[in-house]
Amino acid sequence: VAKNSGRNRFAYFTSALQEKALRRLVLLNELRNALALSEFGLYFQPIMDLKTGKIVKAEALLRWHHPKLGMICPGEFIAITEETGLIVEIGDFVFREAARWVKHWAKISPEGFQVSVNMSTVQFQSKSPFMAEWFAYIDSLSLPGKSLTIEITESLLLDIEKSVTEKLKAFAGKGIQISIDDFGTGYSSLSYLLKFHIDYLKIDQSFVKSLDTRNGNLAMAEAIVIMGHKMGLAVIAEGVETPGQRDLLASIGCDFGQGFFFAHPLSPSEFEDFLGRFS
Ligand code: C2E
Ligand code: MG
Ligand code: MG
Ligand code: MG
């Protein structure tokens, strides 16, 4: 077994890096056809009302079912699709698929049920992010805009480009709600919250993780909840993994919770089952 000889360590790092680079290259190549081959699908993670314990929303999360490598999570491929621009086409699939499932579950989902869709900054910056087609599509399903939420990150709102503002306005005009994902990890310039029509803040999981061990983060979470409420926004905590975290979040008035404590992201059929049991 290799001790810490410089040479062995070098060899170890090189092969680990090579392996990573190789896998990235394989993914990069195969991503181009993955959409056409129908290898993408959505999973749904329940979002619970912390007061009633019932499911009220869900987040749509993209999964790549690779024929040889199995299920691949977005952490491994979203960045590649952003660099190549593929995210625009894939994002189109995600939006339509999410809308289709919401419609499919209309009869068994609770009143006001919403599904949120992640949208990357690259999609927003693209000339044609398919918005007009999306609006026509949800009309064709007779699905009200209010059934859908778009999750964006703080960095998008720092982009004062007029086109971004207009796109956000178009979503709001259609009744589609806007959520700030991973809130608290960006540039924390709060002025943008006043400039845009925002509906939800999602407290980043890094704050939730150490909620019950470090006081600092409880103060942070509480501050976000108070500020959000004062501004008329609802607050969702991400990454809730323990009953202690759930209880603390409920005690500071956080509206909604999402995380492994309630449920992992679920396949559509598992999610349907969950809807039946927790609405
Ligand atoms: P996100 O939007 O912040 O989504 C939450 C991520 O946290 C998901 O990872 C989810 O599985 C994970 N998570 C949920 N509960 C817990 C928990 O209790 N503990 C821990 N440790 N993790 C939890 P996932 O599905 O791997 O997605 C990662 C990121 O990829 C997402 O972060 C989002 O930024 C991006 N993403 C996912 N789907 C899409 C998509 O359709 N389009 C775009 N543009 N980005 C997407
Ligand atoms: Mg999200
Ligand atoms: Mg998040
Ligand atoms: Mg994120």
PDB file of C-alpha atoms in Angstrom, residues 14-279:
ATOM      1  CA  THR A  14      -3.435  12.007 -11.681  1.00  0.00           C
ATOM      2  CA  SER A  15      -5.543   8.921 -12.174  1.00  0.00           C
ATOM      3  CA  ALA A  16      -8.415  10.301 -10.101  1.00  0.00           C
ATOM      4  CA  LEU A  17      -8.327  13.480 -12.132  1.00  0.00           C
ATOM      5  CA  GLN A  18      -8.029  11.558 -15.365  1.00  0.00           C
ATOM      6  CA  GLU A  19     -11.003   9.440 -14.440  1.00  0.00           C
ATOM      7  CA  LYS A  20     -13.042  12.510 -13.648  1.00  0.00           C
ATOM      8  CA  ALA A  21     -12.024  14.217 -16.863  1.00  0.00           C
ATOM      9  CA  LEU A  22     -12.786  11.090 -18.840  1.00  0.00           C
ATOM     10  CA  ARG A  23     -16.252  10.734 -17.342  1.00  0.00           C
ATOM     11  CA  ARG A  24     -16.908  14.392 -18.044  1.00  0.00           C
ATOM     12  CA  LEU A  25     -15.900  13.878 -21.645  1.00  0.00           C
ATOM     13  CA  VAL A  26     -18.178  10.855 -21.973  1.00  0.00           C
ATOM     14  CA  LEU A  27     -21.085  12.786 -20.455  1.00  0.00           C
ATOM     15  CA  LEU A  28     -20.390  15.793 -22.661  1.00  0.00           C
ATOM     16  CA  ASN A  29     -20.543  13.602 -25.744  1.00  0.00           C
ATOM     17  CA  GLU A  30     -23.617  11.660 -24.781  1.00  0.00           C
ATOM     18  CA  LEU A  31     -25.584  14.622 -23.470  1.00  0.00           C
ATOM     19  CA  ARG A  32     -26.106  15.769 -27.033  1.00  0.00           C
ATOM     20  CA  ASN A  33     -28.295  12.783 -27.788  1.00  0.00           C
ATOM     21  CA  ALA A  34     -29.779  12.156 -24.371  1.00  0.00           C
ATOM     22  CA  LEU A  35     -32.800  14.355 -25.012  1.00  0.00           C
ATOM     23  CA  ALA A  36     -33.626  12.727 -28.347  1.00  0.00           C
ATOM     24  CA  LEU A  37     -33.164   9.294 -26.765  1.00  0.00           C
ATOM     25  CA  SER A  38     -35.660  10.208 -24.010  1.00  0.00           C
ATOM     26  CA  GLU A  39     -33.122   9.539 -21.293  1.00  0.00           C
ATOM     27  CA  PHE A  40     -34.194  12.516 -19.182  1.00  0.00           C
ATOM     28  CA  GLY A  41     -36.977  12.396 -16.650  1.00  0.00           C
ATOM     29  CA  LEU A  42     -38.225  14.382 -13.694  1.00  0.00           C
ATOM     30  CA  TYR A  43     -38.244  13.407 -10.056  1.00  0.00           C
ATOM     31  CA  PHE A  44     -40.423  15.301  -7.608  1.00  0.00           C
ATOM     32  CA  GLN A  45     -39.517  16.268  -4.076  1.00  0.00           C
ATOM     33  CA  PRO A  46     -42.437  17.099  -1.759  1.00  0.00           C
ATOM     34  CA  ILE A  47     -42.607  20.520  -0.084  1.00  0.00           C
ATOM     35  CA  MET A  48     -44.562  20.413   3.149  1.00  0.00           C
ATOM     36  CA  ASP A  49     -46.598  22.986   5.041  1.00  0.00           C
ATOM     37  CA  LEU A  50     -44.781  23.169   8.396  1.00  0.00           C
ATOM     38  CA  LYS A  51     -47.989  24.070  10.237  1.00  0.00           C
ATOM     39  CA  THR A  52     -50.224  21.266   8.980  1.00  0.00           C
ATOM     40  CA  GLY A  53     -47.627  18.657   8.000  1.00  0.00           C
ATOM     41  CA  LYS A  54     -49.335  18.256   4.631  1.00  0.00           C
ATOM     42  CA  ILE A  55     -47.845  18.351   1.174  1.00  0.00           C
ATOM     43  CA  VAL A  56     -48.551  21.610  -0.640  1.00  0.00           C
ATOM     44  CA  LYS A  57     -45.939  21.792  -3.393  1.00  0.00           C
ATOM     45  CA  ALA A  58     -43.144  19.878  -5.058  1.00  0.00           C
ATOM     46  CA  GLU A  59     -39.880  20.705  -6.765  1.00  0.00           C
ATOM     47  CA  ALA A  60     -39.194  19.095 -10.137  1.00  0.00           C
ATOM     48  CA  LEU A  61     -35.608  17.803 -10.267  1.00  0.00           C
ATOM     49  CA  LEU A  62     -34.004  16.558 -13.457  1.00  0.00           C
ATOM     50  CA  ARG A  63     -32.573  13.039 -13.678  1.00  0.00           C
ATOM     51  CA  TRP A  64     -30.618  11.454 -16.507  1.00  0.00           C
ATOM     52  CA  HIS A  65     -31.250   7.752 -16.884  1.00  0.00           C
ATOM     53  CA  HIS A  66     -28.086   6.717 -18.643  1.00  0.00           C
ATOM     54  CA  PRO A  67     -28.318   3.287 -20.339  1.00  0.00           C
ATOM     55  CA  LYS A  68     -24.934   2.156 -18.970  1.00  0.00           C
ATOM     56  CA  LEU A  69     -24.098   4.482 -16.080  1.00  0.00           C
ATOM     57  CA  GLY A  70     -27.524   4.411 -14.445  1.00  0.00           C
ATOM     58  CA  MET A  71     -29.141   7.450 -12.859  1.00  0.00           C
ATOM     59  CA  ILE A  72     -27.050  10.616 -13.019  1.00  0.00           C
ATOM     60  CA  CYS A  73     -27.868  13.644 -10.853  1.00  0.00           C
ATOM     61  CA  PRO A  74     -27.823  17.222 -12.150  1.00  0.00           C
ATOM     62  CA  GLY A  75     -24.764  18.145 -10.101  1.00  0.00           C
ATOM     63  CA  GLU A  76     -22.759  16.154 -12.635  1.00  0.00           C
ATOM     64  CA  PHE A  77     -24.234  17.447 -15.863  1.00  0.00           C
ATOM     65  CA  ILE A  78     -26.132  20.751 -15.527  1.00  0.00           C
ATOM     66  CA  ALA A  79     -22.919  22.776 -15.672  1.00  0.00           C
ATOM     67  CA  ILE A  80     -21.926  21.003 -18.894  1.00  0.00           C
ATOM     68  CA  THR A  81     -25.311  21.733 -20.445  1.00  0.00           C
ATOM     69  CA  GLU A  82     -24.948  25.368 -19.445  1.00  0.00           C
ATOM     70  CA  GLU A  83     -21.523  25.618 -21.052  1.00  0.00           C
ATOM     71  CA  THR A  84     -22.729  24.003 -24.266  1.00  0.00           C
ATOM     72  CA  GLY A  85     -26.071  25.803 -24.349  1.00  0.00           C
ATOM     73  CA  LEU A  86     -27.927  22.465 -24.313  1.00  0.00           C
ATOM     74  CA  ILE A  87     -29.688  23.644 -21.154  1.00  0.00           C
ATOM     75  CA  VAL A  88     -32.056  25.731 -23.255  1.00  0.00           C
ATOM     76  CA  GLU A  89     -33.518  22.671 -25.036  1.00  0.00           C
ATOM     77  CA  ILE A  90     -33.371  20.550 -21.903  1.00  0.00           C
ATOM     78  CA  GLY A  91     -35.040  23.324 -19.917  1.00  0.00           C
ATOM     79  CA  ASP A  92     -37.834  23.362 -22.473  1.00  0.00           C
ATOM     80  CA  PHE A  93     -38.366  19.645 -21.845  1.00  0.00           C
ATOM     81  CA  VAL A  94     -38.300  20.206 -18.063  1.00  0.00           C
ATOM     82  CA  PHE A  95     -40.929  22.939 -18.129  1.00  0.00           C
ATOM     83  CA  ARG A  96     -43.340  21.033 -20.357  1.00  0.00           C
ATOM     84  CA  GLU A  97     -42.854  17.783 -18.494  1.00  0.00           C
ATOM     85  CA  ALA A  98     -43.474  19.506 -15.147  1.00  0.00           C
ATOM     86  CA  ALA A  99     -46.647  21.128 -16.507  1.00  0.00           C
ATOM     87  CA  ARG A 100     -47.817  17.787 -17.891  1.00  0.00           C
ATOM     88  CA  TRP A 101     -47.393  16.078 -14.512  1.00  0.00           C
ATOM     89  CA  VAL A 102     -49.156  18.848 -12.586  1.00  0.00           C
ATOM     90  CA  LYS A 103     -52.066  18.465 -14.965  1.00  0.00           C
ATOM     91  CA  HIS A 104     -51.932  14.681 -14.604  1.00  0.00           C
ATOM     92  CA  TRP A 105     -52.179  14.993 -10.804  1.00  0.00           C
ATOM     93  CA  ALA A 106     -54.819  17.746 -10.810  1.00  0.00           C
ATOM     94  CA  LYS A 107     -57.573  15.478  -9.465  1.00  0.00           C
ATOM     95  CA  ILE A 108     -55.522  13.950  -6.653  1.00  0.00           C
ATOM     96  CA  SER A 109     -53.407  16.934  -5.581  1.00  0.00           C
ATOM     97  CA  PRO A 110     -54.418  19.363  -2.832  1.00  0.00           C
ATOM     98  CA  GLU A 111     -56.050  22.718  -3.569  1.00  0.00           C
ATOM     99  CA  GLY A 112     -53.412  25.205  -4.733  1.00  0.00           C
ATOM    100  CA  PHE A 113     -50.795  22.520  -5.395  1.00  0.00           C
ATOM    101  CA  GLN A 114     -47.756  23.898  -7.236  1.00  0.00           C
ATOM    102  CA  VAL A 115     -44.699  22.426  -8.879  1.00  0.00           C
ATOM    103  CA  SER A 116     -41.514  24.446  -9.127  1.00  0.00           C
ATOM    104  CA  VAL A 117     -39.042  24.242 -11.986  1.00  0.00           C
ATOM    105  CA  ASN A 118     -35.385  25.284 -11.761  1.00  0.00           C
ATOM    106  CA  MET A 119     -34.271  27.729 -14.408  1.00  0.00           C
ATOM    107  CA  SER A 120     -30.636  28.517 -14.953  1.00  0.00           C
ATOM    108  CA  THR A 121     -29.321  31.967 -15.721  1.00  0.00           C
ATOM    109  CA  VAL A 122     -28.194  30.694 -19.124  1.00  0.00           C
ATOM    110  CA  GLN A 123     -31.810  29.948 -20.038  1.00  0.00           C
ATOM    111  CA  PHE A 124     -32.824  33.445 -19.022  1.00  0.00           C
ATOM    112  CA  GLN A 125     -30.073  34.995 -21.046  1.00  0.00           C
ATOM    113  CA  SER A 126     -30.855  32.991 -24.150  1.00  0.00           C
ATOM    114  CA  LYS A 127     -32.732  34.804 -26.889  1.00  0.00           C
ATOM    115  CA  SER A 128     -35.413  32.213 -27.100  1.00  0.00           C
ATOM    116  CA  PRO A 129     -36.080  30.475 -23.802  1.00  0.00           C
ATOM    117  CA  PHE A 130     -39.397  29.190 -25.247  1.00  0.00           C
ATOM    118  CA  MET A 131     -41.548  31.276 -22.936  1.00  0.00           C
ATOM    119  CA  ALA A 132     -44.254  32.117 -25.475  1.00  0.00           C
ATOM    120  CA  GLU A 133     -44.465  28.401 -26.349  1.00  0.00           C
ATOM    121  CA  TRP A 134     -44.660  27.466 -22.670  1.00  0.00           C
ATOM    122  CA  PHE A 135     -47.522  29.854 -22.053  1.00  0.00           C
ATOM    123  CA  ALA A 136     -49.358  28.480 -25.091  1.00  0.00           C
ATOM    124  CA  TYR A 137     -48.666  24.948 -23.869  1.00  0.00           C
ATOM    125  CA  ILE A 138     -50.100  25.487 -20.384  1.00  0.00           C
ATOM    126  CA  ASP A 139     -53.106  27.198 -21.977  1.00  0.00           C
ATOM    127  CA  SER A 140     -53.602  24.128 -24.143  1.00  0.00           C
ATOM    128  CA  LEU A 141     -53.618  22.038 -20.969  1.00  0.00           C
ATOM    129  CA  SER A 142     -56.005  24.526 -19.301  1.00  0.00           C
ATOM    130  CA  LEU A 143     -53.436  24.755 -16.550  1.00  0.00           C
ATOM    131  CA  PRO A 144     -53.422  28.055 -14.639  1.00  0.00           C
ATOM    132  CA  GLY A 145     -50.030  29.761 -14.326  1.00  0.00           C
ATOM    133  CA  LYS A 146     -50.417  29.620 -10.553  1.00  0.00           C
ATOM    134  CA  SER A 147     -49.781  25.871 -10.666  1.00  0.00           C
ATOM    135  CA  LEU A 148     -46.155  26.538 -11.535  1.00  0.00           C
ATOM    136  CA  THR A 149     -43.225  28.304  -9.927  1.00  0.00           C
ATOM    137  CA  ILE A 150     -39.867  29.167 -11.447  1.00  0.00           C
ATOM    138  CA  GLU A 151     -36.809  28.822  -9.197  1.00  0.00           C
ATOM    139  CA  ILE A 152     -34.017  31.255  -9.972  1.00  0.00           C
ATOM    140  CA  THR A 153     -30.861  32.183  -8.117  1.00  0.00           C
ATOM    141  CA  GLU A 154     -29.825  35.499  -6.652  1.00  0.00           C
ATOM    142  CA  SER A 155     -27.113  35.944  -9.254  1.00  0.00           C
ATOM    143  CA  LEU A 156     -29.725  36.268 -12.003  1.00  0.00           C
ATOM    144  CA  LEU A 157     -31.204  39.297 -10.270  1.00  0.00           C
ATOM    145  CA  LEU A 158     -27.851  41.005 -10.199  1.00  0.00           C
ATOM    146  CA  ASP A 159     -28.023  40.907 -13.950  1.00  0.00           C
ATOM    147  CA  ILE A 160     -29.813  44.171 -14.507  1.00  0.00           C
ATOM    148  CA  GLU A 161     -30.212  43.432 -18.200  1.00  0.00           C
ATOM    149  CA  LYS A 162     -33.552  44.628 -19.389  1.00  0.00           C
ATOM    150  CA  SER A 163     -34.357  41.309 -21.018  1.00  0.00           C
ATOM    151  CA  VAL A 164     -34.101  39.496 -17.680  1.00  0.00           C
ATOM    152  CA  THR A 165     -36.495  41.966 -16.076  1.00  0.00           C
ATOM    153  CA  GLU A 166     -38.908  41.563 -18.960  1.00  0.00           C
ATOM    154  CA  LYS A 167     -38.829  37.794 -18.782  1.00  0.00           C
ATOM    155  CA  LEU A 168     -39.505  37.862 -15.043  1.00  0.00           C
ATOM    156  CA  LYS A 169     -42.412  40.219 -15.658  1.00  0.00           C
ATOM    157  CA  ALA A 170     -43.805  37.922 -18.342  1.00  0.00           C
ATOM    158  CA  PHE A 171     -43.818  34.977 -15.922  1.00  0.00           C
ATOM    159  CA  ALA A 172     -45.525  37.068 -13.256  1.00  0.00           C
ATOM    160  CA  GLY A 173     -48.011  38.323 -15.837  1.00  0.00           C
ATOM    161  CA  LYS A 174     -48.933  34.725 -16.618  1.00  0.00           C
ATOM    162  CA  GLY A 175     -49.478  34.052 -12.905  1.00  0.00           C
ATOM    163  CA  ILE A 176     -46.386  31.861 -12.644  1.00  0.00           C
ATOM    164  CA  GLN A 177     -44.678  32.463  -9.316  1.00  0.00           C
ATOM    165  CA  ILE A 178     -41.011  33.215  -8.733  1.00  0.00           C
ATOM    166  CA  SER A 179     -38.858  31.676  -6.047  1.00  0.00           C
ATOM    167  CA  ILE A 180     -35.294  32.606  -5.058  1.00  0.00           C
ATOM    168  CA  ASP A 181     -33.341  29.355  -4.719  1.00  0.00           C
ATOM    169  CA  ASP A 182     -30.382  28.872  -2.348  1.00  0.00           C
ATOM    170  CA  PHE A 183     -31.221  32.189  -0.697  1.00  0.00           C
ATOM    171  CA  GLY A 184     -28.471  33.635   1.445  1.00  0.00           C
ATOM    172  CA  THR A 185     -25.548  32.155  -0.469  1.00  0.00           C
ATOM    173  CA  GLY A 186     -25.357  34.758  -3.237  1.00  0.00           C
ATOM    174  CA  TYR A 187     -24.236  38.323  -3.111  1.00  0.00           C
ATOM    175  CA  SER A 188     -26.805  39.186  -0.474  1.00  0.00           C
ATOM    176  CA  SER A 189     -27.612  42.500  -2.058  1.00  0.00           C
ATOM    177  CA  LEU A 190     -31.144  42.746  -0.800  1.00  0.00           C
ATOM    178  CA  SER A 191     -32.204  45.713  -2.889  1.00  0.00           C
ATOM    179  CA  TYR A 192     -33.221  43.454  -5.763  1.00  0.00           C
ATOM    180  CA  LEU A 193     -36.001  42.004  -3.648  1.00  0.00           C
ATOM    181  CA  LEU A 194     -37.760  45.318  -4.020  1.00  0.00           C
ATOM    182  CA  LYS A 195     -37.100  45.617  -7.742  1.00  0.00           C
ATOM    183  CA  PHE A 196     -38.646  42.328  -8.808  1.00  0.00           C
ATOM    184  CA  HIS A 197     -41.883  40.542  -8.135  1.00  0.00           C
ATOM    185  CA  ILE A 198     -40.747  37.632  -5.985  1.00  0.00           C
ATOM    186  CA  ASP A 199     -43.073  35.161  -4.231  1.00  0.00           C
ATOM    187  CA  TYR A 200     -40.829  32.807  -2.248  1.00  0.00           C
ATOM    188  CA  LEU A 201     -37.431  32.691  -0.601  1.00  0.00           C
ATOM    189  CA  LYS A 202     -35.840  29.261  -0.272  1.00  0.00           C
ATOM    190  CA  ILE A 203     -33.415  29.261   2.661  1.00  0.00           C
ATOM    191  CA  ASP A 204     -30.309  27.462   1.467  1.00  0.00           C
ATOM    192  CA  GLN A 205     -29.654  24.025   2.906  1.00  0.00           C
ATOM    193  CA  SER A 206     -26.298  25.096   4.312  1.00  0.00           C
ATOM    194  CA  PHE A 207     -28.144  27.231   6.895  1.00  0.00           C
ATOM    195  CA  VAL A 208     -30.601  24.468   7.683  1.00  0.00           C
ATOM    196  CA  LYS A 209     -27.929  21.796   8.059  1.00  0.00           C
ATOM    197  CA  SER A 210     -26.365  23.170  11.223  1.00  0.00           C
ATOM    198  CA  LEU A 211     -29.532  24.753  12.548  1.00  0.00           C
ATOM    199  CA  ASP A 212     -29.702  22.637  15.666  1.00  0.00           C
ATOM    200  CA  THR A 213     -26.001  22.735  16.448  1.00  0.00           C
ATOM    201  CA  ARG A 214     -24.983  26.338  15.804  1.00  0.00           C
ATOM    202  CA  ASN A 215     -26.943  29.326  17.006  1.00  0.00           C
ATOM    203  CA  GLY A 216     -25.689  31.591  14.269  1.00  0.00           C
ATOM    204  CA  ASN A 217     -27.660  29.810  11.621  1.00  0.00           C
ATOM    205  CA  LEU A 218     -30.873  29.849  13.610  1.00  0.00           C
ATOM    206  CA  ALA A 219     -30.518  33.619  13.829  1.00  0.00           C
ATOM    207  CA  MET A 220     -29.917  33.733  10.082  1.00  0.00           C
ATOM    208  CA  ALA A 221     -32.929  31.556   9.280  1.00  0.00           C
ATOM    209  CA  GLU A 222     -35.117  33.590  11.613  1.00  0.00           C
ATOM    210  CA  ALA A 223     -33.934  36.844  10.045  1.00  0.00           C
ATOM    211  CA  ILE A 224     -34.769  35.537   6.571  1.00  0.00           C
ATOM    212  CA  VAL A 225     -38.246  34.465   7.705  1.00  0.00           C
ATOM    213  CA  ILE A 226     -38.983  37.814   9.352  1.00  0.00           C
ATOM    214  CA  MET A 227     -37.672  39.800   6.412  1.00  0.00           C
ATOM    215  CA  GLY A 228     -39.529  37.609   3.910  1.00  0.00           C
ATOM    216  CA  HIS A 229     -42.798  37.941   5.767  1.00  0.00           C
ATOM    217  CA  LYS A 230     -42.440  41.717   6.160  1.00  0.00           C
ATOM    218  CA  MET A 231     -42.013  41.890   2.404  1.00  0.00           C
ATOM    219  CA  GLY A 232     -45.019  39.671   1.777  1.00  0.00           C
ATOM    220  CA  LEU A 233     -43.044  36.602   0.694  1.00  0.00           C
ATOM    221  CA  ALA A 234     -43.435  33.042   1.904  1.00  0.00           C
ATOM    222  CA  VAL A 235     -40.340  31.179   3.077  1.00  0.00           C
ATOM    223  CA  ILE A 236     -39.329  27.599   2.236  1.00  0.00           C
ATOM    224  CA  ALA A 237     -36.494  25.823   4.054  1.00  0.00           C
ATOM    225  CA  GLU A 238     -34.402  23.447   1.943  1.00  0.00           C
ATOM    226  CA  GLY A 239     -32.465  20.428   3.176  1.00  0.00           C
ATOM    227  CA  VAL A 240     -34.583  19.609   6.241  1.00  0.00           C
ATOM    228  CA  GLU A 241     -33.145  16.291   7.402  1.00  0.00           C
ATOM    229  CA  THR A 242     -34.133  15.921  11.074  1.00  0.00           C
ATOM    230  CA  PRO A 243     -37.245  16.368  13.237  1.00  0.00           C
ATOM    231  CA  GLY A 244     -35.216  18.880  15.302  1.00  0.00           C
ATOM    232  CA  GLN A 245     -34.635  21.051  12.256  1.00  0.00           C
ATOM    233  CA  ARG A 246     -38.298  20.793  11.314  1.00  0.00           C
ATOM    234  CA  ASP A 247     -39.369  21.853  14.808  1.00  0.00           C
ATOM    235  CA  LEU A 248     -36.957  24.794  14.966  1.00  0.00           C
ATOM    236  CA  LEU A 249     -38.061  26.012  11.539  1.00  0.00           C
ATOM    237  CA  ALA A 250     -41.716  25.751  12.543  1.00  0.00           C
ATOM    238  CA  SER A 251     -40.969  27.618  15.784  1.00  0.00           C
ATOM    239  CA  ILE A 252     -39.526  30.602  13.911  1.00  0.00           C
ATOM    240  CA  GLY A 253     -42.547  30.726  11.632  1.00  0.00           C
ATOM    241  CA  CYS A 254     -40.979  29.313   8.481  1.00  0.00           C
ATOM    242  CA  ASP A 255     -43.863  28.434   6.151  1.00  0.00           C
ATOM    243  CA  PHE A 256     -42.689  25.384   4.226  1.00  0.00           C
ATOM    244  CA  GLY A 257     -40.041  22.681   4.436  1.00  0.00           C
ATOM    245  CA  GLN A 258     -38.375  20.394   1.913  1.00  0.00           C
ATOM    246  CA  GLY A 259     -35.792  17.721   2.599  1.00  0.00           C
ATOM    247  CA  PHE A 260     -34.915  14.117   3.257  1.00  0.00           C
ATOM    248  CA  PHE A 261     -36.781  14.218   6.589  1.00  0.00           C
ATOM    249  CA  PHE A 262     -40.042  14.419   4.645  1.00  0.00           C
ATOM    250  CA  ALA A 263     -39.025  12.668   1.443  1.00  0.00           C
ATOM    251  CA  HIS A 264     -36.211  12.283  -1.056  1.00  0.00           C
ATOM    252  CA  PRO A 265     -36.885  13.314  -4.644  1.00  0.00           C
ATOM    253  CA  LEU A 266     -39.357  10.664  -5.878  1.00  0.00           C
ATOM    254  CA  SER A 267     -40.111   9.093  -9.230  1.00  0.00           C
ATOM    255  CA  PRO A 268     -43.519  10.159 -10.597  1.00  0.00           C
ATOM    256  CA  SER A 269     -45.191   6.942  -9.458  1.00  0.00           C
ATOM    257  CA  GLU A 270     -43.635   7.137  -5.982  1.00  0.00           C
ATOM    258  CA  PHE A 271     -44.664  10.777  -5.827  1.00  0.00           C
ATOM    259  CA  GLU A 272     -48.227   9.937  -6.769  1.00  0.00           C
ATOM    260  CA  ASP A 273     -48.293   7.502  -3.886  1.00  0.00           C
ATOM    261  CA  PHE A 274     -46.941  10.187  -1.530  1.00  0.00           C
ATOM    262  CA  LEU A 275     -49.634  12.628  -2.693  1.00  0.00           C
ATOM    263  CA  GLY A 276     -52.252  10.079  -1.791  1.00  0.00           C
ATOM    264  CA  ARG A 277     -50.877   9.619   1.705  1.00  0.00           C
ATOM    265  CA  PHE A 278     -49.931  13.176   2.741  1.00  0.00           C
ATOM    266  CA  SER A 279     -52.447  15.571   1.209  1.00  0.00           C
TER     267      SER A 279
END
